[in-house]
Amino acid sequence: MSSFSVTETSARAKWISGTLVILYALITMIPLVWIMLTGFKSPADSISYPPKVVFEPTLEGYVNLFTTRTRQTQEYLEANPPQNWADEIVRQYDMVIVGPSKFGQRFMNSVIIGFGSTFLSIFLGTLAAYAFSRFRIPLADDLLFFILSTRMMPPIAVAIPIFLMFRNLGLSDTHLGMILLYTAVNISLAVWLLKGFIDEIPREYEEAALIDGYTRFQAFYKVVLPQAATGIASTAIFCLIFAWNEYAFAVLLTSATAQTAPPFIPTIIGIGGLDWPAVAAGATIFLLPVMVFTILLRKHLLRGITFGAVRK
Amino acid sequence: MAKIEIRNLRKEFGAFTAVRESSFTIEDGEFFMLLGPSGCGKTTTLRMIAGLELPTSGEILLDGEEISQRPPSQRDIAFVFQMFALYPHMNVRKNISYPLVSQGMPKAQVRAKVDEVAGILGIRDILDRPVGGLSGGDRQRVALGRAIVREPKAFMMDEPLGALDAEFREHMAEELRALHDRMGATTVYVTHDQLEAMQMGDKIVVMNNAVVEQFGTPQDIYDWPATMFVADFIGSPSMNFLRFDGKLAPGATHVGLNGHDMRVPELREGAEGKLVFGVRPEHITLTDAGDYRAEVLAAEYLGTTQIVTLATPNGEVKARIGAAQKVAAGETVGLAFRPDTVTVFDEASGRALRSAKNEGVLAHG
Ligand SMILES: Nc1ncnc2c1ncn2[C@@H]1O[C@H](COP(=O)(O)OP(=O)(O)OP(=O)(O)O)[C@@H](O)[C@H]1O
Ligand SMILES: [Mg+2]
């Protein structure tokens, strides 16, 4: 008899799977790392061939990302010595900083719209999922199917009607419009995922709370919500990632006031020639919030993705 | 403390009727058992009393007040769930405090009250532990603590020992009964284990198929079952049914079993057709002399007694007799039945015929 066991992995199997995971992680991380590195290169280094892995780091990309600059005459430059390190960097090109770029504002738009729509999706999704899970609702199955069916084609397929609708409602290029749009897309995912999580929470917990003297709503937020935290966290990550990365609708429906970072970053290229380090710096900063959010909720996410497979 | 009256209570789930016109009364301070096989509607009945389910029709009176449509928070009834339903995100102390906090009791008072209850239940040392790692018995105690801490009018317990292993059940059952005797609070306890019901209960309601079959003290129900279902469900081995055809007039004191006259308690009602002669195993004696003969099929030795299975002309019966008496399989013996313990049933309806002996019990059942 061999000592093969279904439940216990052998040391060799662990070693092999470990190596594979690390390899896969390396491969997927190369583009990411490359972008992050490019953000700290000088424009010359960023396009040198063969590509430079070792280089002298500079914050030029970041300065260019956050500022607008203009070329000045020698007399002006001599009369006005550099005020700070950022000034020093742009002086190499006989330029001075004249003000902030639009990136900060576009980034804030992304934050407002991304987190706003995530919050709204989760808020509405949790209430709807709770109702579907706990109450006898007429035509519940049909309603749930209808909610899911909104995901059966790519959202962009309805871009034209939405564009016209937004124009007529005055929602074009507004934060509210984008929050509503992303919420509408995310809510079906939120309802379905959260219903799964709430179904797994035994009703007895709420009933115990009802008996203990709480109202239905108190029982919901004092007993069910803490139990559903895992599900809510992982659903929130999925919603945020969609809203954060969404490009097509953002291009179509926003141009200035409510423009998010994804359509803005590529336009950096056009501002002062091919400024790859500034683009890379923009991409890096853009990545950070989702990365931090995901890392913070990582424990929940892992449980969330495997939900249903593991019974408590 | 409370008296609970259930009147014509009914519950439908869509087209399905889970509880059908049930009526019974739970006196103040009673330890009251709701007994019946799986799916008969015990939990549904209990949940209606507690307010977790609204009855389709009927009344629930708590100390004379109609409460059947009130939310659970306005009934002052505690509920102990089969799986305990301790709040998993709170420690033991928080779990027990929860009902008091909802009433807005000051913190210091909550603390004192929880400590007192923990003392009664012997769980002071685990108060600050999370509930996740507790043993079954301790979870049970915490669930009880959460129920008794608010001193409710009555306790509902849905198979509270069902999640414990057999050995521990008995111990916990004693603890529970002792706790009840000490506090004297009205308790309704659901179980499908007839032994548990007999041992612990002051009164028992036997349910079957959404219907209350009988209600009374364990002794009354055991001795004078109102239906064949109750006779069969209670007691182990259960009551023997000897089937016969006959016509009985009110006042009859004998029935004919395969040509032999058997004495029964004086009947108060007549019946005709397929009838059943019901006798408990311990009320059968084996004699060499008796006219009513049966063949011994098997004997099961139980220490002080033995269970003898016999084939009679009216069907198979089991007798419980002293372990000392020698019986051998294949041998033919005479049977005698203690006349004053017999119940005669009408087989078609399953109902016991009223007799001089059981009419007192059946009158309120
Ligand atoms: N919410 C519900 N919807 C539909 N049917 C239900 C519902 N609750 C209970 N029932 C049905 O009602 C019947 C009685 O259920 P109940 O839980 O009262 O039985 P029980 O006597 O407690 O059984 P058990 O010993 O298995 O706990 C069962 O057939 C059950 O399937
Ligand atoms: Mg039940």
XYZ file of C-alpha atoms and ligand atoms in Angstrom:
709
model
C 0.000 0.000 0.000
C 1.223 3.459 -0.763
C 0.853 6.122 1.882
C -1.261 8.286 -0.402
C -3.761 10.394 1.480
C -6.537 12.574 0.165
C -6.559 15.054 2.980
C -2.876 15.494 3.764
C -0.590 16.872 1.118
C 2.855 15.382 1.035
C 5.908 17.562 1.490
C 6.795 17.143 -2.176
C 3.353 18.206 -3.366
C 3.530 21.259 -1.132
C 6.931 22.118 -2.566
C 5.706 21.801 -6.150
C 2.519 23.783 -5.609
C 4.484 26.440 -3.712
C 6.931 26.826 -6.590
C 4.125 27.039 -9.125
C 2.317 29.723 -7.146
C 5.485 31.781 -6.775
C 6.225 31.429 -10.502
C 2.730 32.494 -11.417
C 2.896 35.429 -9.030
C 6.217 36.535 -10.555
C 4.878 36.364 -14.096
C 1.753 38.360 -13.298
C 3.699 40.871 -11.266
C 6.333 41.691 -13.894
C 4.221 44.284 -15.773
C 3.173 45.826 -12.502
C 6.693 46.060 -11.189
C 7.848 47.413 -14.556
C 5.269 50.203 -14.404
C 6.245 51.058 -10.862
C 9.927 51.170 -11.820
C 9.245 53.263 -14.914
C 7.597 55.854 -12.713
C 10.988 56.511 -11.114
C 12.995 56.646 -14.346
C 14.058 59.675 -16.330
C 12.345 60.015 -19.727
C 15.564 58.924 -21.434
C 15.922 55.814 -19.261
C 12.282 54.909 -19.761
C 12.693 54.407 -23.508
C 16.322 53.211 -23.644
C 17.046 49.994 -25.488
C 17.947 47.464 -24.173
C 15.639 48.327 -21.232
C 17.398 49.436 -18.084
C 16.757 47.460 -14.929
C 19.359 49.352 -12.929
C 19.023 53.123 -13.213
C 19.327 56.290 -11.215
C 15.887 56.898 -9.639
C 14.267 60.297 -10.005
C 10.942 61.799 -9.019
C 10.651 63.562 -12.367
C 7.700 61.440 -13.447
C 5.762 62.299 -10.297
C 6.587 65.997 -10.553
C 5.411 66.024 -14.163
C 2.289 64.125 -13.207
C 1.161 66.582 -10.587
C 2.264 69.892 -12.159
C 1.973 71.998 -15.265
C 5.207 73.587 -16.395
C 6.325 76.185 -18.861
C 9.652 77.023 -20.562
C 11.305 80.304 -19.509
C 14.047 82.586 -20.731
C 17.540 82.425 -19.224
C 17.109 85.892 -17.670
C 13.976 84.808 -15.870
C 15.574 81.609 -14.659
C 18.615 83.433 -13.301
C 16.455 86.040 -11.602
C 14.277 83.425 -9.926
C 16.325 80.674 -8.251
C 14.535 77.300 -7.637
C 12.277 77.302 -4.563
C 12.309 73.552 -3.786
C 13.391 70.122 -4.990
C 10.583 69.914 -7.542
C 11.704 73.227 -9.060
C 15.243 71.865 -9.241
C 14.065 68.882 -11.261
C 12.217 70.888 -13.893
C 15.096 73.418 -14.187
C 17.095 70.785 -16.098
C 14.777 71.513 -18.994
C 14.759 75.307 -18.483
C 11.218 75.075 -17.168
C 9.327 76.412 -14.165
C 6.269 75.031 -12.374
C 3.238 77.228 -12.994
C 0.569 75.247 -11.159
C -0.936 71.870 -10.312
C -2.068 69.490 -13.045
C -5.586 68.058 -13.284
C -4.454 64.654 -12.022
C -5.225 65.349 -8.353
C -8.764 66.374 -9.142
C -9.351 63.417 -11.494
C -7.998 61.072 -8.867
C -10.386 62.511 -6.281
C -13.231 61.973 -8.765
C -12.251 58.318 -8.953
C -12.252 58.096 -5.166
C -15.642 59.777 -4.808
C -17.288 57.800 -7.602
C -15.602 54.472 -6.829
C -16.213 54.455 -3.101
C -19.569 56.214 -3.403
C -20.985 53.647 -5.795
C -19.463 50.800 -3.785
C -21.104 52.087 -0.623
C -24.442 52.511 -2.338
C -24.273 49.059 -3.977
C -23.459 47.422 -0.658
C -26.077 49.384 1.248
C -28.895 48.570 -1.163
C -27.558 45.086 -1.916
C -27.431 44.067 1.741
C -30.996 45.184 2.422
C -32.308 43.502 -0.718
C -30.355 40.310 -0.077
C -31.632 40.179 3.500
C -35.208 40.565 2.340
C -34.800 37.886 -0.330
C -33.169 35.573 2.150
C -35.575 35.978 5.057
C -39.022 36.999 3.904
C -41.519 35.221 1.753
C -41.607 37.566 -1.250
C -44.069 36.963 -4.068
C -42.219 35.960 -7.254
C -38.903 36.024 -5.397
C -37.232 33.649 -7.837
C -38.348 35.623 -10.863
C -37.183 38.864 -9.309
C -33.806 37.378 -8.516
C -33.509 36.103 -12.061
C -34.440 39.513 -13.396
C -31.769 41.129 -11.230
C -29.210 38.670 -12.516
C -30.327 39.121 -16.120
C -29.080 42.709 -16.086
C -25.612 41.130 -16.182
C -26.287 38.924 -19.165
C -24.841 41.353 -21.661
C -21.826 43.611 -21.353
C -23.001 46.911 -19.837
C -21.383 48.856 -22.662
C -23.917 47.318 -25.058
C -26.442 49.824 -23.731
C -23.999 52.727 -23.895
C -25.958 54.735 -26.469
C -29.317 54.688 -24.633
C -27.543 55.513 -21.403
C -25.669 58.345 -23.073
C -28.925 59.841 -24.347
C -30.679 59.269 -21.052
C -27.870 60.962 -19.121
C -27.916 63.928 -21.499
C -31.640 64.416 -21.054
C -31.494 64.029 -17.292
C -28.534 66.356 -16.978
C -26.428 63.581 -15.467
C -23.626 63.752 -18.033
C -20.278 64.521 -16.468
C -21.649 64.559 -12.904
C -20.491 62.588 -9.894
C -24.053 61.575 -9.109
C -24.588 60.203 -12.604
C -21.464 58.058 -12.486
C -22.251 56.806 -8.969
C -25.759 55.806 -10.057
C -24.461 54.125 -13.196
C -21.817 52.035 -11.428
C -24.279 51.190 -8.672
C -26.790 49.978 -11.245
C -24.178 47.711 -12.795
C -22.865 46.407 -9.470
C -26.096 45.909 -7.612
C -26.982 42.578 -9.207
C -23.608 41.147 -8.262
C -24.018 42.559 -4.764
C -27.509 41.137 -4.245
C -26.546 37.682 -5.441
C -23.286 37.428 -3.550
C -24.749 38.836 -0.353
C -27.835 36.639 -0.516
C -25.512 33.649 -0.583
C -23.723 34.880 2.512
C -26.881 35.793 4.409
C -28.513 32.466 3.556
C -25.653 30.809 5.403
C -26.350 32.695 8.621
C -28.809 30.662 10.685
C -32.116 32.453 11.258
C -31.988 31.436 14.894
C -29.523 34.225 15.640
C -32.021 36.885 14.656
C -34.878 35.033 16.255
C -32.899 34.883 19.477
C -32.434 38.637 19.213
C -36.156 39.136 18.560
C -36.917 37.097 21.657
C -34.326 39.074 23.598
C -36.416 42.156 22.993
C -34.993 43.676 19.814
C -36.943 44.839 16.791
C -36.455 43.205 13.410
C -34.229 46.055 12.269
C -32.127 46.020 15.441
C -31.723 42.271 15.082
C -30.607 42.867 11.501
C -27.889 45.355 12.235
C -26.745 44.028 15.591
C -26.691 40.336 14.769
C -26.874 39.752 11.026
C -24.534 42.514 9.876
C -21.586 41.455 12.045
C -22.111 37.891 10.830
C -22.182 39.023 7.219
C -19.036 41.183 7.540
C -16.964 38.710 5.550
C -19.428 38.634 2.703
C -19.893 42.377 2.718
C -16.153 42.964 2.618
C -15.523 40.679 -0.313
C -18.540 41.977 -2.210
C -17.312 45.517 -1.601
C -13.945 44.660 -3.118
C -15.558 43.275 -6.260
C -17.756 46.349 -6.611
C -14.897 48.758 -5.998
C -12.611 47.053 -8.493
C -15.246 47.326 -11.207
C -16.094 50.964 -10.519
C -12.466 51.927 -10.071
C -11.214 50.383 -13.297
C -14.196 51.168 -15.501
C -13.006 52.941 -18.649
C -15.572 52.829 -21.457
C -18.474 54.613 -19.723
C -16.068 57.063 -18.142
C -14.747 58.056 -21.563
C -18.227 58.352 -22.943
C -20.004 60.154 -20.130
C -17.353 62.294 -18.432
C -15.021 64.929 -19.769
C -14.116 67.381 -17.044
C -15.975 67.853 -13.735
C -16.552 64.168 -13.062
C -13.848 62.634 -15.208
C -12.199 59.707 -13.436
C -8.544 58.718 -13.572
C -8.748 55.911 -16.179
C -9.705 58.157 -19.118
C -7.399 60.907 -17.865
C -4.139 58.991 -17.526
C -3.668 58.333 -21.259
C -4.143 62.032 -22.004
C -0.964 62.772 -20.057
C 0.905 61.359 -23.044
C -0.312 64.189 -25.183
C 0.644 67.042 -22.854
C 4.376 67.230 -23.336
C 5.453 64.572 -25.775
C 5.664 60.914 -24.748
C 6.142 61.330 -21.012
C 6.190 57.640 -20.064
C 7.475 58.161 -16.490
C 4.526 60.490 -15.745
C 2.057 57.962 -17.178
C 3.670 55.203 -15.135
C 3.581 57.374 -12.020
C -0.129 58.023 -12.641
C -0.823 54.310 -13.092
C 1.073 53.501 -9.895
C -0.825 56.013 -7.789
C -4.064 54.871 -9.382
C -3.344 51.281 -8.340
C -2.693 52.104 -4.715
C -6.182 52.568 -3.219
C -7.557 49.273 -4.531
C -4.375 47.543 -3.475
C -4.560 48.941 0.051
C -8.291 48.241 0.295
C -7.784 44.668 -0.859
C -4.887 44.049 1.482
C -6.888 45.433 4.400
C -9.801 43.123 3.644
C -7.689 40.244 2.405
C -8.598 37.900 5.235
C -12.294 38.311 4.415
C -11.726 38.120 0.689
C -10.197 34.673 0.869
C -13.121 33.338 2.893
C -15.490 35.212 0.631
C -14.261 33.751 -2.615
C -14.481 30.219 -1.272
C -17.914 30.814 0.241
C -20.320 27.947 -0.065
C -17.448 25.521 -0.425
C -16.590 25.706 3.245
C -19.237 25.279 5.870
C -18.776 26.888 9.205
C -44.823 33.344 36.360
C -47.571 32.423 34.041
C -50.395 30.209 32.982
C -50.600 29.592 29.242
C -53.807 28.534 27.524
C -53.796 27.345 23.950
C -57.186 27.409 22.252
C -57.891 25.943 18.818
C -54.487 26.966 17.590
C -53.892 26.392 13.896
C -50.986 27.091 11.564
C -50.875 26.745 7.801
C -47.843 27.147 5.585
C -49.452 27.747 2.238
C -51.536 24.665 1.511
C -49.817 22.654 4.229
C -51.283 22.526 7.744
C -48.536 22.168 10.348
C -50.751 22.470 13.431
C -54.468 21.683 13.497
C -56.912 23.056 16.083
C -54.839 22.346 19.176
C -55.998 23.123 22.677
C -54.288 22.551 26.009
C -53.471 24.430 29.187
C -50.114 24.914 30.843
C -50.489 25.721 34.523
C -48.280 28.203 36.311
C -44.915 26.696 37.224
C -45.378 23.502 35.273
C -42.631 21.693 33.419
C -44.655 20.929 30.346
C -43.566 18.518 27.605
C -44.556 18.749 23.951
C -43.932 15.232 22.700
C -44.321 13.727 19.251
C -42.533 12.230 16.261
C -40.521 14.332 13.815
C -42.540 16.769 11.733
C -45.698 16.640 13.840
C -45.710 20.377 14.540
C -44.051 20.666 17.950
C -41.589 23.351 16.972
C -44.275 25.271 15.115
C -46.496 25.237 18.213
C -43.647 26.420 20.408
C -42.707 29.167 17.961
C -46.290 30.396 17.920
C -46.307 30.644 21.712
C -43.043 32.604 21.608
C -44.182 34.847 18.773
C -41.705 33.721 16.114
C -44.606 32.497 14.008
C -48.083 33.981 13.807
C -50.972 31.494 14.056
C -53.417 31.218 11.171
C -56.232 31.083 13.719
C -56.782 30.352 17.387
C -55.804 32.002 20.624
C -52.854 31.999 22.977
C -53.595 33.349 26.452
C -50.782 34.317 28.765
C -52.222 34.890 32.232
C -55.590 35.475 30.630
C -54.309 37.966 28.046
C -54.594 37.235 24.327
C -51.051 37.507 22.899
C -51.131 35.489 19.698
C -50.572 38.482 17.399
C -47.960 40.318 19.471
C -44.302 40.527 18.456
C -41.977 38.349 20.548
C -40.465 41.342 22.313
C -43.840 42.114 23.892
C -44.532 38.640 25.257
C -41.822 38.289 27.876
C -41.168 34.683 26.905
C -37.652 33.252 26.607
C -36.686 30.694 23.966
C -33.832 28.197 24.044
C -32.984 26.996 20.546
C -31.962 23.486 19.677
C -28.627 24.687 18.292
C -28.438 27.242 21.121
C -28.021 30.151 18.675
C -25.433 31.919 20.819
C -24.282 35.131 19.149
C -20.967 33.989 17.686
C -19.390 37.440 17.617
C -19.831 38.004 21.343
C -18.266 36.426 24.395
C -20.210 34.557 27.052
C -20.864 37.588 29.228
C -22.130 39.660 26.283
C -24.394 36.825 25.195
C -26.017 36.584 28.604
C -26.199 40.374 28.998
C -27.868 40.909 25.643
C -31.530 40.617 26.736
C -30.914 42.974 29.663
C -29.124 45.542 27.522
C -32.111 45.602 25.184
C -34.297 46.559 28.144
C -31.988 49.470 28.859
C -30.857 48.191 32.251
C -27.898 50.160 33.744
C -24.480 48.583 33.203
C -23.618 47.878 36.822
C -26.939 46.175 37.363
C -26.478 44.051 34.219
C -23.100 42.960 35.485
C -24.424 41.948 38.870
C -27.336 40.067 37.326
C -25.121 38.197 34.868
C -22.741 37.219 37.660
C -25.641 35.917 39.706
C -26.988 33.810 36.845
C -23.511 32.555 35.988
C -23.212 31.461 39.609
C -26.466 29.504 39.436
C -25.318 27.753 36.262
C -21.707 27.274 37.385
C -20.198 29.158 34.451
C -18.518 32.090 36.256
C -15.079 31.017 35.060
C -15.945 31.093 31.355
C -17.705 34.483 31.318
C -14.963 36.191 29.334
C -14.416 33.408 26.836
C -15.656 33.584 23.244
C -18.537 31.191 22.665
C -16.811 29.544 19.708
C -14.611 27.183 21.692
C -17.144 26.098 24.325
C -18.170 22.485 24.870
C -21.752 21.436 24.134
C -22.686 21.455 27.797
C -21.284 24.925 28.373
C -23.048 26.288 25.311
C -26.225 24.836 26.690
C -25.616 26.561 30.012
C -24.916 29.880 28.316
C -28.113 29.544 26.298
C -30.002 28.850 29.522
C -28.275 31.792 31.148
C -29.435 34.084 28.366
C -32.966 32.788 28.899
C -33.164 33.008 32.690
C -31.268 36.267 33.161
C -34.297 38.376 32.250
C -36.655 36.424 34.492
C -39.285 35.939 31.806
C -42.820 34.791 32.416
C -42.157 31.464 30.715
C -39.444 29.451 28.979
C -39.757 27.719 25.641
C -37.137 25.044 24.955
C -36.913 23.337 21.579
C -35.151 20.010 22.043
C -32.484 21.733 24.117
C -30.597 18.500 24.713
C -30.777 17.319 21.123
C -27.318 18.587 20.262
C -25.621 16.858 23.192
C -24.284 13.306 23.195
C -26.292 10.624 24.931
C -24.186 10.361 28.046
C -24.257 14.069 28.737
C -27.948 14.420 27.962
C -29.002 12.612 31.078
C -26.810 14.752 33.273
C -28.042 17.949 31.608
C -31.653 16.792 31.886
C -31.263 16.450 35.631
C -29.573 19.837 35.847
C -32.399 21.397 33.859
C -35.100 19.850 35.967
C -33.295 20.911 39.167
C -33.022 24.448 37.825
C -36.728 24.470 37.077
C -37.645 23.187 40.510
C -35.539 25.911 42.049
C -37.013 28.748 39.994
C -40.498 27.378 39.536
C -40.929 29.091 36.162
C -43.441 27.800 33.636
C -41.482 25.821 31.050
C -42.578 24.321 27.749
C -40.139 21.727 26.535
C -40.191 20.090 23.102
C -38.853 16.590 22.653
C -39.411 13.553 20.470
C -37.937 11.271 23.132
C -40.781 9.705 25.113
C -38.463 8.622 27.923
C -37.203 12.178 28.384
C -40.797 13.404 28.429
C -41.866 10.830 31.005
C -38.861 11.471 33.268
C -38.867 15.256 33.239
C -42.399 16.411 32.644
C -45.167 17.407 35.039
C -47.544 17.224 32.103
C -47.233 15.965 28.561
C -48.944 16.871 25.325
C -48.618 14.146 22.708
C -48.854 15.413 19.125
C -49.046 13.485 15.886
C -49.628 14.722 12.343
C -50.397 18.275 13.400
C -52.988 17.087 15.930
C -52.916 16.965 19.729
C -53.632 13.350 20.585
C -53.676 13.602 24.353
C -52.638 15.818 27.208
C -52.147 14.936 30.854
C -49.671 13.725 33.465
C -47.075 11.152 32.364
C -48.710 8.528 34.568
C -52.214 9.134 33.187
C -50.979 9.107 29.612
C -48.998 5.956 30.140
C -51.790 4.104 31.932
C -54.762 5.414 29.978
C -53.787 6.366 26.440
C -56.531 8.156 24.555
C -55.509 6.804 21.160
C -53.646 3.862 19.699
C -50.959 6.284 18.527
C -50.248 7.401 22.094
C -50.359 3.825 23.378
C -47.833 2.843 20.749
C -45.587 5.915 21.009
C -45.198 5.832 24.779
C -43.544 2.985 26.639
C -40.830 0.650 25.549
C -41.756 -1.909 24.485
C -45.030 -0.244 23.644
C -48.561 -1.383 24.450
C -49.661 -4.694 22.919
C -52.577 -4.597 20.525
C -54.660 -7.800 20.283
C -57.077 -7.389 17.404
C -60.538 -8.912 17.481
C -63.977 -8.505 15.925
C -66.915 -7.907 18.202
C -69.928 -5.955 19.288
C -69.770 -4.271 22.672
C -72.613 -2.584 24.469
C -72.185 0.189 27.061
C -71.687 -1.455 30.456
C -69.876 -4.491 29.015
C -67.251 -5.971 31.336
C -65.948 -8.750 29.084
C -64.676 -9.042 25.534
C -64.200 -12.200 23.540
C -60.665 -12.863 22.357
C -60.660 -15.824 20.019
C -63.441 -17.473 22.002
C -62.007 -16.681 25.418
C -63.774 -14.240 27.695
C -61.431 -11.542 28.943
C -62.392 -9.106 31.682
C -62.002 -5.396 30.952
C -62.897 -2.270 32.937
C -66.617 -1.567 32.631
C -67.185 0.196 29.304
C -69.083 3.469 29.199
C -69.670 3.394 25.466
C -70.470 0.702 22.946
C -68.643 -0.209 19.739
C -68.871 -2.655 16.893
C -66.554 -4.099 14.255
C -62.774 -4.186 14.346
C -61.642 -3.625 17.917
C -58.341 -3.743 19.747
C -57.549 -5.104 23.199
C -54.646 -3.015 24.538
C -52.447 -4.223 27.364
C -49.010 -3.111 28.550
C -46.235 -5.773 28.565
C -45.836 -5.618 32.361
C -49.512 -6.485 32.841
C -49.209 -9.847 31.135
C -48.330 -12.911 33.173
C -47.290 -16.311 31.866
C -49.006 -19.259 33.570
C -48.956 -22.966 32.866
C -52.674 -23.203 33.512
C -54.316 -20.381 31.489
C -56.805 -21.195 28.703
C -55.569 -18.454 26.404
C -52.501 -20.144 24.876
C -49.547 -18.598 23.072
C -46.255 -19.848 21.699
C -42.974 -18.361 22.943
C -40.990 -16.948 20.016
C -38.062 -15.360 21.840
C -36.928 -14.037 25.210
C -34.710 -11.026 25.719
C -32.935 -10.919 29.059
C -32.634 -7.456 30.672
C -31.188 -8.175 34.113
C -34.080 -7.954 36.559
C -36.739 -8.512 33.913
C -37.014 -10.156 30.530
C -39.080 -9.333 27.463
C -40.811 -12.419 26.066
C -42.229 -12.310 22.545
C -45.219 -14.588 22.004
C -47.471 -15.547 19.106
C -51.166 -15.472 20.072
C -54.225 -16.132 17.932
C -54.789 -12.368 17.966
C -51.280 -11.364 16.938
C -47.830 -11.056 18.409
C -47.419 -9.706 21.953
C -44.511 -8.810 24.205
C -44.631 -9.537 27.924
C -42.330 -8.169 30.593
C -41.832 -10.764 33.306
C -39.351 -11.497 36.077
C -35.924 -12.615 34.947
C -36.105 -15.668 37.195
C -39.020 -17.294 35.356
C -37.780 -19.920 32.907
C -39.155 -19.720 29.379
C -37.879 -21.459 26.284
C -38.549 -20.613 22.663
C -41.062 -22.996 21.047
C -42.850 -23.750 24.304
C -46.610 -23.070 24.634
C -47.820 -21.169 27.690
C -51.025 -19.688 29.067
C -51.436 -15.884 29.200
C -53.262 -13.803 31.784
C -53.927 -10.052 31.499
C -54.490 -7.761 34.487
C -58.116 -6.818 33.824
C -58.113 -3.387 35.470
C -55.305 -2.099 33.192
C -56.837 -2.946 29.836
C -57.880 -0.331 27.305
C -60.199 -1.220 24.420
C -59.745 0.744 21.179
C -61.862 1.179 18.101
C -59.421 0.298 15.343
C -60.980 2.419 12.619
C -60.782 5.689 14.555
C -57.846 4.654 16.769
C -59.722 6.070 19.769
C -59.898 4.433 23.187
C -63.399 3.422 24.325
C -64.403 5.198 27.517
C -64.478 2.902 30.533
C -64.922 3.172 34.279
C -61.135 3.378 34.582
C -60.128 5.889 31.937
C -63.103 8.244 31.697
C -61.598 10.600 34.269
C -58.379 10.878 32.259
C -60.049 11.178 28.863
C -62.488 13.842 30.047
C -59.821 16.573 29.826
C -57.610 15.004 27.156
N -41.659 27.940 7.474
C -42.210 26.800 7.033
N -42.689 26.706 5.777
C -43.263 25.576 5.326
N -43.396 24.445 6.044
C -42.926 24.455 7.313
C -42.322 25.629 7.862
N -41.959 25.350 9.138
C -42.326 24.070 9.362
N -42.919 23.537 8.274
C -43.465 22.179 8.164
O -44.372 21.959 9.205
C -44.261 20.645 9.716
C -44.084 20.687 11.200
O -42.831 21.251 11.463
P -42.232 21.365 12.916
O -40.888 21.979 12.777
O -43.191 22.034 13.804
O -42.095 19.855 13.333
P -41.450 19.237 14.650
O -42.535 18.493 15.328
O -40.761 20.272 15.434
O -40.438 18.202 14.055
P -38.928 17.872 14.457
O -38.978 16.859 15.528
O -38.384 17.318 13.190
O -38.279 19.150 14.864
C -43.103 19.992 8.982
O -43.635 19.129 8.000
C -42.381 21.139 8.339
O -41.836 20.743 7.112
Mg -38.709 20.698 15.815
